[in-house]
Each structure stands twice: as C-alpha cells, then as structure tokens.
Amino acid sequence: MIRGTARRLREWGGRRHAVIVVDDAPLLDRASSTLIAQLISDRLAFIILTARAGEPLADVLARLAREGRARWLELPPLPEPVMDRLIDHASPGSLDPQSRRRLHRLAQGNPLALRELLHGAEPGGLTELITSRLDGLVSGTRKVIDLVACGEPLPMSLLERLAGLDSVDDAEESRLIVVERDLRRAVARLDHPLYGEILRSRMPVSRAVRTYRELATALLETPLRRRGDVLLSAVWQVEAGVISRPDLVRDGAWLAIGHADLELAERLARSARDAEPCDEADRLLAEILAYRGRVGEAASVLPDEPPPDPRDRIAWVVTRAETLYWGSADFDAAMSTLDIADGHPLAEASRTWLLYFDARLERSVQAARNVLDRPDADPKARIWAATMGIASLGFLGRIDEAEAVHREGAALAPLHTDTVPWGVFEVETAMCVAHMASGNPARAAADADAGYRAVTQHGGAAMMASGWALYGGFVACTRGHLDEADRFLAEASAAFEANDSFRMAGSCLAAHAAVTALRGDPGATAIMARADELSHPTNKVYKPWVELWRAWVAYAARDLASAIAAARRAAAMAREAGMAGIEALALYEVARLGAKADLARLDAIGGDLARTAAQAARALSARDGAVSMLKAAADFHSRGYDLHAAELYTTAAHRHQRHGRLAHADLARAHADRLRAVVPGARTLLLQPAQFAGLLTAREREVVLLAAAHTSAEIAERLRLALPTVNNNLARAYTKLGITGRAQLRALLGEKLNQ
C-alpha cells in the first residue's frame, strides 16, 4: 500500500503539486501514521497535520519533528482584531463593546468556541465535543467536573476533600480541567472558559443545587481567610437555596458592590434579607438600589429612623442623604441628614459628592479639604473626598490644585483596593473630568484612553468600562471626533439602562444628540427630546455642557436663534457655578454660531482659555482678523479642540484669500485640511463655504439655514417675522450667494434635495 501510494503521488507531481491535510492527527491508527511518515520522509507530498495541544502523536510522526524533518508550529489564540473580523462577518454591526469583550473572554481566541457562542450548539461543535468527552467518565471523575464547573476557580484543598485525590487526578488526565498556581495555592479550572457555561446550562437543577450545597458546606467549615472566600460562600449559599450564614451573604453583597457587580449585589442582599430580616439588611439593600439609580425603591426599603449603633448610624446617614438627593432632589434635606453624623469623615466625604453634583463647587472643594486634612479620616473617606476635590477644582479652573489633590488620591487608592475597589477608577475619572472642564481635552482624551484600555484589557468591571466610555465620549464630542464619540456614548448609554447611580443617562444622550447634530442631521432633535425626558433636577454640574450640546441640536434643526440662546444660557449657568473655562467656551460658542459675543465678559474672566476665546471671537467679528485667527487656532489645537481649530483655520484661509494673500491662504488651508481630516463629517457654520460664513448678516444666515428645509411661511411662523420680511432676507441672501433658489441652496449646503 505504501509503495502504491508513493507511485500515485509521483504521478501527481510529488511535493510540488500534492497536498495532504490530516485533521486530528493523534486519531490516526498505526498503519496510517506509518504511511504519512513515509510520505514526509520521501518528500512525496506536502503534508499538513493538526493536533490539539497536549495530545500525543504516534511516535513515528513525533520523531520526524524531533529530527528536524518536519516543522512543529504552535498556533496561538487568534488576536482580538481577528476575532472581531469573525464577529463582524457573523453579525455585522449588531454587537456592543461589552458583548464583544464577553466573546473575547469566553472564546479566548478559539474560533470553534466563538462560533458556538455566536450560533449556538451545532453538530460537531464545541458542545458536542464536551458532552462526548463526558460520556465515558466514571462517577467520581464526573463529580469533579461538576464541582469545578460550579465553583471555578476552585481551591485544590477543597476539591480533594469533596471528591478525593484519585478522582481529581483522573479529571485532570481527561484534559477537561487544569490545575494551576494562583498566588500561594493551587486551583482547578475547566480547560476553557466556555466549558463552564455549557456544563452549567446543561446541568439538571437538582444536581446543581446539590453541588452548590456541597461547596458551600465545605467552604463554611474553613476559616474563610482567603481573598474572595466570603463572596464565594455568599454566592454558593444562595445558589444552593439554603442560607445558614446570612451575615456572610450580606458581607458578600458588600464585596459585590466593590466589584461593581450591582446585579449580583442586589441578588445577594435580597436573599440575605429574606433569610434574616433586620435593619442592617434593609440598609444594605437600600444602598444597592440607590447605586442602581432606583432611589424610590431604596427610600421605601430604608428604615425611617437611624440605628443606635454608631457605625450603622453613619451608613444609614449616607444612604438616607443619597436617596433624598437623587430621589426627590431635596438638597437641603440631604445636607441636614448628613449633619446627623456630627462631622464624621465618611459623611463629610459623601457631602463633597452631593455638593459637586449640585454644582456648588467651592463648597465641595472646602469639604474635601476638611476631610483630607483630618488624621482620623479612613481611606474610603479620603479617596471619596480626593475624587470630588479633583473634579470640582477642574471645573473651577484651578488645575494645578486639582493635580496636587490627584497626586494624593492616586498614591492612596491603589493601597486600598480590597476595601475601596472603585478608588483608582474614581480618582482617575475625576482627573479626566478636571482636564476637560479646565480646557485641556487633549489631556482628558489621554486619561480616558488609558483608563478605558486598562479596564477592558485587564478584565475590569463592566460598569467601570462604561464610566470611561461616558467620559471618553464627552471628550471626543468636545474635540469633534464624532465617530469615536458615537462609539463611546453608545456603550455608555446601553449601560445606563441597568444602572444609573448619578443620573447620567440624560447627559449621555444629550452628548449623543450633539454628535448627531454636528454631522448636520436634524434627527438630533429627537435624541435631545429623549435626553430631556431622562433629565433630573439633580446633577446640575453637567447642565452647562448639556445646554452647549443643545445649541448644536438647534443649529442642525436650522433654528439659529434657539442655538444662540442655548449657548448664552450655558454661559450664564457656568458663570453662576464659577466654571470659568466652561463660561468662556460658551461665550465663544455664540461667536461660532454667527452672533456677537460678549467680549467684555470674556476679557473679565481671565485665564489662558478665555484669552484665546476672546481673541478668536474678536477676529471673527473683524473685517479681516486672519492673523489673530491663526494664533487662536494654534492654541485651540494645542489644547485638543480640533474642531474649533479647524473652523478658525478654514475661516482664516477665506479671509487671506479675500484680501489677496494667496500664499498665506494656502498655508492656512493646509492646516485646515489636516484638521478636517481629524474631524470628518463635522458640519458647522464656520466650516461652510466662504460666502455663506462671511457675506450674510445674522438674520440672513438664520433665514437661509431654515430655507433649506422649510417654506417661507413656516420660517415666518418659527421666527415670528412677517412673510415679506422672510422673503426679502431670502432674496438678498440669494443675490449675495449667486444662486436663484432652494435647490441650489441645498446643493451649496451639501444637503439632499428631499430634506
């Protein structure tokens, strides 16, 4: 047979023309292995063999690799970009980032596992492979598999006690489990993360309950000294349906809060409360509900009177204040409730948060400093205070002070991740907000990018990833990076459907509306309407940003008067709260929209950002002003305001061109083109054709923008003008622009004729 096969392959042209592929080569019988080895040795065909890692090849084949006559290639897991290409091929554009990360984590670069996750069990798929490998196992080995499936990563000491060392050895030989070192102890896991999902989903309920009961009983007999033992004991008791230690289930709920798994925390808290009703269980459940944004439920669960125990009393005070503020927006009542704690550091640290979100920034800074200066303040109080001190100082424009507090918080938070797991996230997101609010979105973007990557690449909590996505979206929107903003804000918005502790869903949608509007899409109005429905009297600190985003939504709807009014409202809100940088940008926004900015107020604000905004506003209102525009554009660009800079470079190029400075115009246009490539799709007034931005009066611009989508009668009604006034303005604008009607106007604006 070997000679006959060799003869046939020579007739086919040998190794240059014949390829033989053997999948699952360890399954070859002895004779077939010998045949393949002979063909390789005589170079009669190009042979490709595949084998799962760790499965032994026949010696006659393995020897070829050892002797260098065959190459052994270890295939690593597919990298995430390749996995994403497969995901997009299977379900194009339908998966959010959180779902993608889950697929990456479970599939671990294995395309067979990925197919199973995307399409379900298929003949010959991973589910069939796993179940077929279970069929021949003896009962002791199968018990090991069940225990690991329900409890992984399972300490070996616990597994050996429940199943016996021999059964554990057999299970490891089956290659369904692996034993590895985790810090100072050995733990058992299933060979692939997807195995656990498959096995648990197919396990009969009675067997699952029995397995969890065994695990919980065995763990509760230990001192619970290991990190994570308390949370495991809580979960296993709840899964077993028998809670013998409600106190540990409550402790597990606290730990789940720290791990940002509020859904699990609520489940554990409710189970503990059902098993042992008490005030402590009520307070715990109320706090979790408050974190999830369901403050009405939280208020109904929380006891009306503070408990007598001092430690419990502080927890009650903090939760009660949160429900009063986030539930009924009763700021005064929340402050009075915190007063009950008689200045306890944790209550005062909580006060800094409520002051910040209510836009009382100076008071928030002072409260934060009071906590940070107290030697008796515990790490949690200090981290909370540092977080709000950083963000408040950023909004106040005192970035040097914010960075000093950040250094203090950033040094403290990593030392206390066991007791304050959110600490690092809180401190770093606060610095991101501070950089953005003080006028440096480039630094804020770097903060958001680093934070998001750290959380998503190292298995951080989904809620932390969503938080970074929110602030990354805010920053990208401010910079004019619309595609990035869309992606981030969509991820954040999806997360707020489950948990919205700080009433951020409305602000997130408002930013998304602005991104849509900056593309010139009138559909932004509907998104902003949904944002307004989610708006809440609390969370005032972001209201100026919301009004700035509203301005662009109005602009996209061709309502220039409402756009300018929204920008002026944003400036007034920022001024009242002491947000110098936000006020300066809002006043400049008026100029970007084609109206006269309050230059005297811009001059009075002071600071580098306000000076740049004032310089740009003056240049826009001047007959020429191109040189000043270029200086302001360079400064905006250095700070990360790419869209602002692109607008100024574009306008400066028009002004230079108009005054015959052609070389200067070309140089400015080159800067503009480079930045417009960074902000593709953005359509603002200053990026419009030169004649449109430079020749028309404010009223003519207002009428022209509406005329692209509305009749003269509709414009007259909207602007409360006489119909002849509208037509006269429209006629003058047509003459200046060199066009004769609405079709040419739409073409000039780059719009479809049916809009």
CSV table of C-alpha atoms in Angstrom, one decimal, residues 464-722:
chain,number,residue,atom,x,y,z
A,464,MET,CA,-16.0,50.9,35.1
A,465,ALA,CA,-15.6,50.4,31.3
A,466,SER,CA,-19.0,52.1,30.8
A,467,GLY,CA,-17.8,55.0,33.0
A,468,TRP,CA,-14.7,55.5,31.0
A,469,ALA,CA,-16.8,55.2,27.8
A,470,LEU,CA,-19.0,58.0,29.0
A,471,TYR,CA,-16.2,60.5,29.7
A,472,GLY,CA,-14.3,59.4,26.6
A,473,GLY,CA,-17.5,60.2,24.7
A,474,PHE,CA,-17.8,63.6,26.3
A,475,VAL,CA,-14.2,64.4,25.4
A,476,ALA,CA,-14.5,63.1,21.8
A,477,CYS,CA,-17.6,65.2,21.3
A,478,THR,CA,-15.9,68.3,22.5
A,479,ARG,CA,-12.9,67.7,20.2
A,480,GLY,CA,-15.1,67.0,17.2
A,481,HIS,CA,-14.1,63.3,16.9
A,482,LEU,CA,-17.6,62.2,16.0
A,483,ASP,CA,-17.1,58.6,15.2
A,484,GLU,CA,-15.2,57.9,18.4
A,485,ALA,CA,-17.8,59.8,20.4
A,486,ASP,CA,-20.6,57.8,18.8
A,487,ARG,CA,-18.9,54.6,19.7
A,488,PHE,CA,-18.2,55.5,23.3
A,489,LEU,CA,-21.5,57.1,24.0
A,490,ALA,CA,-23.5,54.2,22.6
A,491,GLU,CA,-21.6,51.9,25.0
A,492,ALA,CA,-22.2,54.1,28.0
A,493,SER,CA,-25.9,54.7,27.1
A,494,ALA,CA,-26.5,50.9,27.0
A,495,ALA,CA,-25.1,50.5,30.5
A,496,PHE,CA,-27.3,53.2,32.0
A,497,GLU,CA,-30.4,51.1,31.2
A,498,ALA,CA,-29.3,48.8,34.1
A,499,ASN,CA,-27.6,51.2,36.5
A,500,ASP,CA,-27.7,55.0,36.6
A,501,SER,CA,-26.4,55.9,40.1
A,502,PHE,CA,-25.7,59.6,39.3
A,503,ARG,CA,-28.5,60.3,36.7
A,504,MET,CA,-26.1,60.4,33.8
A,505,ALA,CA,-28.3,58.8,31.1
A,506,GLY,CA,-29.8,62.2,30.1
A,507,SER,CA,-26.4,63.8,29.8
A,508,CYS,CA,-25.1,60.9,27.8
A,509,LEU,CA,-28.0,61.1,25.3
A,510,ALA,CA,-27.6,64.9,25.1
A,511,ALA,CA,-23.9,64.5,24.1
A,512,HIS,CA,-25.0,61.9,21.6
A,513,ALA,CA,-27.6,64.3,20.2
A,514,ALA,CA,-24.8,66.9,19.8
A,515,VAL,CA,-22.6,64.4,17.9
A,516,THR,CA,-25.6,63.7,15.6
A,517,ALA,CA,-26.2,67.4,15.2
A,518,LEU,CA,-22.6,68.2,14.4
A,519,ARG,CA,-23.0,65.9,11.3
A,520,GLY,CA,-25.8,68.2,10.2
A,521,ASP,CA,-28.5,65.6,10.9
A,522,PRO,CA,-31.9,67.1,12.0
A,523,GLY,CA,-32.7,63.8,13.7
A,524,ALA,CA,-30.6,65.1,16.6
A,525,THR,CA,-33.8,66.9,17.8
A,526,ALA,CA,-35.5,63.6,18.6
A,527,ILE,CA,-32.4,62.3,20.5
A,528,MET,CA,-32.3,65.5,22.6
A,529,ALA,CA,-36.0,65.1,23.3
A,530,ARG,CA,-35.3,61.7,24.8
A,531,ALA,CA,-32.5,63.2,26.8
A,532,ASP,CA,-34.8,65.8,28.2
A,533,GLU,CA,-37.2,63.1,29.3
A,534,LEU,CA,-34.4,61.5,31.3
A,535,SER,CA,-33.3,64.8,32.8
A,536,HIS,CA,-33.4,65.2,36.5
A,537,PRO,CA,-33.2,68.2,38.8
A,538,THR,CA,-30.0,66.8,40.3
A,539,ASN,CA,-26.7,66.5,38.5
A,540,LYS,CA,-26.5,70.2,37.9
A,541,VAL,CA,-22.8,70.2,37.3
A,542,TYR,CA,-23.2,69.0,33.7
A,543,LYS,CA,-26.1,71.3,32.8
A,544,PRO,CA,-23.9,73.9,31.1
A,545,TRP,CA,-22.5,71.2,28.8
A,546,VAL,CA,-26.0,69.9,28.1
A,547,GLU,CA,-27.0,73.5,27.0
A,548,LEU,CA,-23.9,73.7,24.8
A,549,TRP,CA,-24.9,70.4,23.1
A,550,ARG,CA,-28.5,71.7,22.8
A,551,ALA,CA,-27.2,74.7,20.9
A,552,TRP,CA,-25.8,72.5,18.1
A,553,VAL,CA,-29.0,70.4,18.1
A,554,ALA,CA,-30.9,73.7,17.4
A,555,TYR,CA,-28.4,74.6,14.8
A,556,ALA,CA,-28.9,71.3,13.0
A,557,ALA,CA,-32.6,72.0,13.0
A,558,ARG,CA,-31.9,75.4,11.3
A,559,ASP,CA,-33.1,77.3,14.4
A,560,LEU,CA,-30.2,79.7,14.8
A,561,ALA,CA,-31.9,81.9,17.3
A,562,SER,CA,-32.6,79.0,19.7
A,563,ALA,CA,-29.0,77.8,19.2
A,564,ILE,CA,-27.6,81.2,20.2
A,565,ALA,CA,-30.0,81.4,23.2
A,566,ALA,CA,-28.9,77.9,24.4
A,567,ALA,CA,-25.2,79.0,24.2
A,568,ARG,CA,-26.0,82.1,26.3
A,569,ARG,CA,-27.9,80.0,28.8
A,570,ALA,CA,-24.9,77.7,29.1
A,571,ALA,CA,-22.6,80.7,29.8
A,572,ALA,CA,-25.0,82.1,32.5
A,573,MET,CA,-25.1,78.7,34.2
A,574,ALA,CA,-21.3,78.3,34.1
A,575,ARG,CA,-20.8,81.8,35.5
A,576,GLU,CA,-23.2,81.1,38.4
A,577,ALA,CA,-21.3,78.0,39.3
A,578,GLY,CA,-17.8,79.6,38.9
A,579,MET,CA,-16.9,77.4,35.9
A,580,ALA,CA,-14.6,79.9,34.2
A,581,GLY,CA,-13.4,77.7,31.4
A,582,ILE,CA,-16.9,76.5,30.5
A,583,GLU,CA,-18.3,80.0,30.6
A,584,ALA,CA,-15.5,81.2,28.2
A,585,LEU,CA,-16.2,78.4,25.7
A,586,ALA,CA,-20.0,79.1,25.9
A,587,LEU,CA,-19.5,82.8,25.2
A,588,TYR,CA,-17.2,81.8,22.2
A,589,GLU,CA,-19.9,79.4,21.1
A,590,VAL,CA,-22.1,82.4,20.4
A,591,ALA,CA,-19.5,83.7,18.0
A,592,ARG,CA,-19.2,80.3,16.4
A,593,LEU,CA,-22.9,80.4,15.7
A,594,GLY,CA,-22.5,83.8,13.9
A,595,ALA,CA,-23.8,86.2,16.6
A,596,LYS,CA,-22.0,88.9,18.6
A,597,ALA,CA,-20.1,87.5,21.6
A,598,ASP,CA,-19.9,89.4,24.9
A,599,LEU,CA,-16.2,90.4,24.6
A,600,ALA,CA,-16.2,92.5,27.7
A,601,ARG,CA,-17.3,89.5,29.8
A,602,LEU,CA,-14.7,87.2,28.0
A,603,ASP,CA,-12.0,89.7,28.9
A,604,ALA,CA,-13.2,89.8,32.5
A,605,ILE,CA,-13.0,86.0,33.0
A,606,GLY,CA,-9.2,85.9,32.7
A,607,GLY,CA,-7.1,82.9,32.2
A,608,ASP,CA,-5.4,81.5,29.0
A,609,LEU,CA,-8.5,79.7,27.6
A,610,ALA,CA,-10.7,82.8,28.0
A,611,ARG,CA,-8.0,84.9,26.3
A,612,THR,CA,-7.8,82.5,23.4
A,613,ALA,CA,-11.6,82.5,23.1
A,614,ALA,CA,-11.7,86.3,23.2
A,615,GLN,CA,-9.0,86.6,20.6
A,616,ALA,CA,-10.9,84.2,18.3
A,617,ALA,CA,-14.3,86.0,18.8
A,618,ARG,CA,-12.7,89.4,18.0
A,619,ALA,CA,-11.1,88.0,14.9
A,620,LEU,CA,-14.4,86.5,13.7
A,621,SER,CA,-16.2,89.9,14.1
A,622,ALA,CA,-13.4,91.9,12.5
A,623,ARG,CA,-13.3,92.7,8.8
A,624,ASP,CA,-10.1,90.8,8.4
A,625,GLY,CA,-8.6,89.2,11.6
A,626,ALA,CA,-6.9,86.3,9.8
A,627,VAL,CA,-3.6,86.6,11.7
A,628,SER,CA,-5.4,86.6,15.1
A,629,MET,CA,-7.5,83.6,13.9
A,630,LEU,CA,-4.3,81.6,13.2
A,631,LYS,CA,-2.9,82.3,16.6
A,632,ALA,CA,-6.1,81.3,18.3
A,633,ALA,CA,-6.4,78.2,16.1
A,634,ALA,CA,-2.9,77.1,17.0
A,635,ASP,CA,-3.7,77.5,20.7
A,636,PHE,CA,-7.1,75.7,20.4
A,637,HIS,CA,-5.3,72.8,18.6
A,638,SER,CA,-2.6,72.5,21.2
A,639,ARG,CA,-5.3,72.1,23.9
A,640,GLY,CA,-7.1,69.4,21.8
A,641,TYR,CA,-10.1,71.5,20.5
A,642,ASP,CA,-9.6,70.1,17.0
A,643,LEU,CA,-13.0,71.2,15.6
A,644,HIS,CA,-12.6,74.8,16.9
A,645,ALA,CA,-9.1,74.9,15.3
A,646,ALA,CA,-10.3,73.5,12.0
A,647,GLU,CA,-13.0,76.2,11.9
A,648,LEU,CA,-10.6,79.0,12.5
A,649,TYR,CA,-8.0,77.8,10.0
A,650,THR,CA,-10.8,77.5,7.4
A,651,THR,CA,-12.1,81.0,8.1
A,652,ALA,CA,-8.6,82.4,8.1
A,653,ALA,CA,-7.9,80.9,4.7
A,654,HIS,CA,-11.0,82.6,3.4
A,655,ARG,CA,-10.0,85.9,4.8
A,656,HIS,CA,-6.5,85.7,3.4
A,657,GLN,CA,-7.9,84.7,0.0
A,658,ARG,CA,-10.3,87.6,0.1
A,659,HIS,CA,-7.5,90.1,0.8
A,660,GLY,CA,-5.2,88.7,-1.9
A,661,ARG,CA,-2.7,87.0,0.4
A,662,LEU,CA,-2.7,83.8,-1.6
A,663,ALA,CA,0.4,82.2,0.0
A,664,HIS,CA,-1.0,82.8,3.5
A,665,ALA,CA,-4.3,81.4,2.3
A,666,ASP,CA,-2.7,78.2,1.0
A,667,LEU,CA,-0.8,77.7,4.3
A,668,ALA,CA,-4.0,78.2,6.4
A,669,ARG,CA,-5.9,75.9,4.1
A,670,ALA,CA,-3.3,73.2,4.6
A,671,HIS,CA,-3.7,73.4,8.3
A,672,ALA,CA,-7.5,73.4,7.9
A,673,ASP,CA,-7.4,70.3,5.6
A,674,ARG,CA,-5.2,68.4,8.1
A,675,LEU,CA,-7.6,69.1,10.9
A,676,ARG,CA,-10.7,68.5,8.9
A,677,ALA,CA,-9.4,65.0,8.2
A,678,VAL,CA,-9.3,64.5,12.0
A,679,VAL,CA,-12.9,65.7,12.4
A,680,PRO,CA,-14.6,64.1,9.3
A,681,GLY,CA,-18.3,64.6,8.9
A,682,ALA,CA,-18.5,67.7,11.1
A,683,ARG,CA,-20.7,70.5,9.6
A,684,THR,CA,-20.7,73.7,11.4
A,685,LEU,CA,-21.3,77.3,10.3
A,686,LEU,CA,-17.6,78.2,10.1
A,687,LEU,CA,-16.9,75.1,8.0
A,688,GLN,CA,-19.5,76.2,5.4
A,689,PRO,CA,-18.4,77.8,2.1
A,690,ALA,CA,-16.7,81.2,2.4
A,691,GLN,CA,-19.5,83.2,1.1
A,692,PHE,CA,-22.0,81.7,3.4
A,693,ALA,CA,-20.0,82.3,6.5
A,694,GLY,CA,-18.6,85.7,5.5
A,695,LEU,CA,-21.2,87.7,3.5
A,696,LEU,CA,-24.5,87.2,5.1
A,697,THR,CA,-25.9,89.1,8.0
A,698,ALA,CA,-27.0,87.2,11.1
A,699,ARG,CA,-30.7,87.4,10.1
A,700,GLU,CA,-29.9,86.3,6.5
A,701,ARG,CA,-28.0,83.3,7.8
A,702,GLU,CA,-30.9,82.4,10.1
A,703,VAL,CA,-33.4,82.5,7.3
A,704,VAL,CA,-31.1,80.7,4.8
A,705,LEU,CA,-30.4,77.8,7.2
A,706,LEU,CA,-34.2,77.3,7.6
A,707,ALA,CA,-34.9,77.8,3.9
A,708,ALA,CA,-33.1,74.5,3.1
A,709,ALA,CA,-35.9,72.5,4.7
A,710,HIS,CA,-38.8,74.9,5.3
A,711,THR,CA,-41.2,77.1,3.3
A,712,SER,CA,-41.2,80.9,3.7
A,713,ALA,CA,-44.5,80.7,5.6
A,714,GLU,CA,-43.0,78.1,8.0
A,715,ILE,CA,-39.9,80.3,8.6
A,716,ALA,CA,-42.1,83.3,9.3
A,717,GLU,CA,-44.1,81.4,11.9
A,718,ARG,CA,-41.0,79.9,13.5
A,719,LEU,CA,-39.1,83.2,13.7
A,720,ARG,CA,-42.2,85.3,14.3
A,721,LEU,CA,-41.5,87.5,11.3
A,722,ALA,CA,-43.7,88.9,8.6
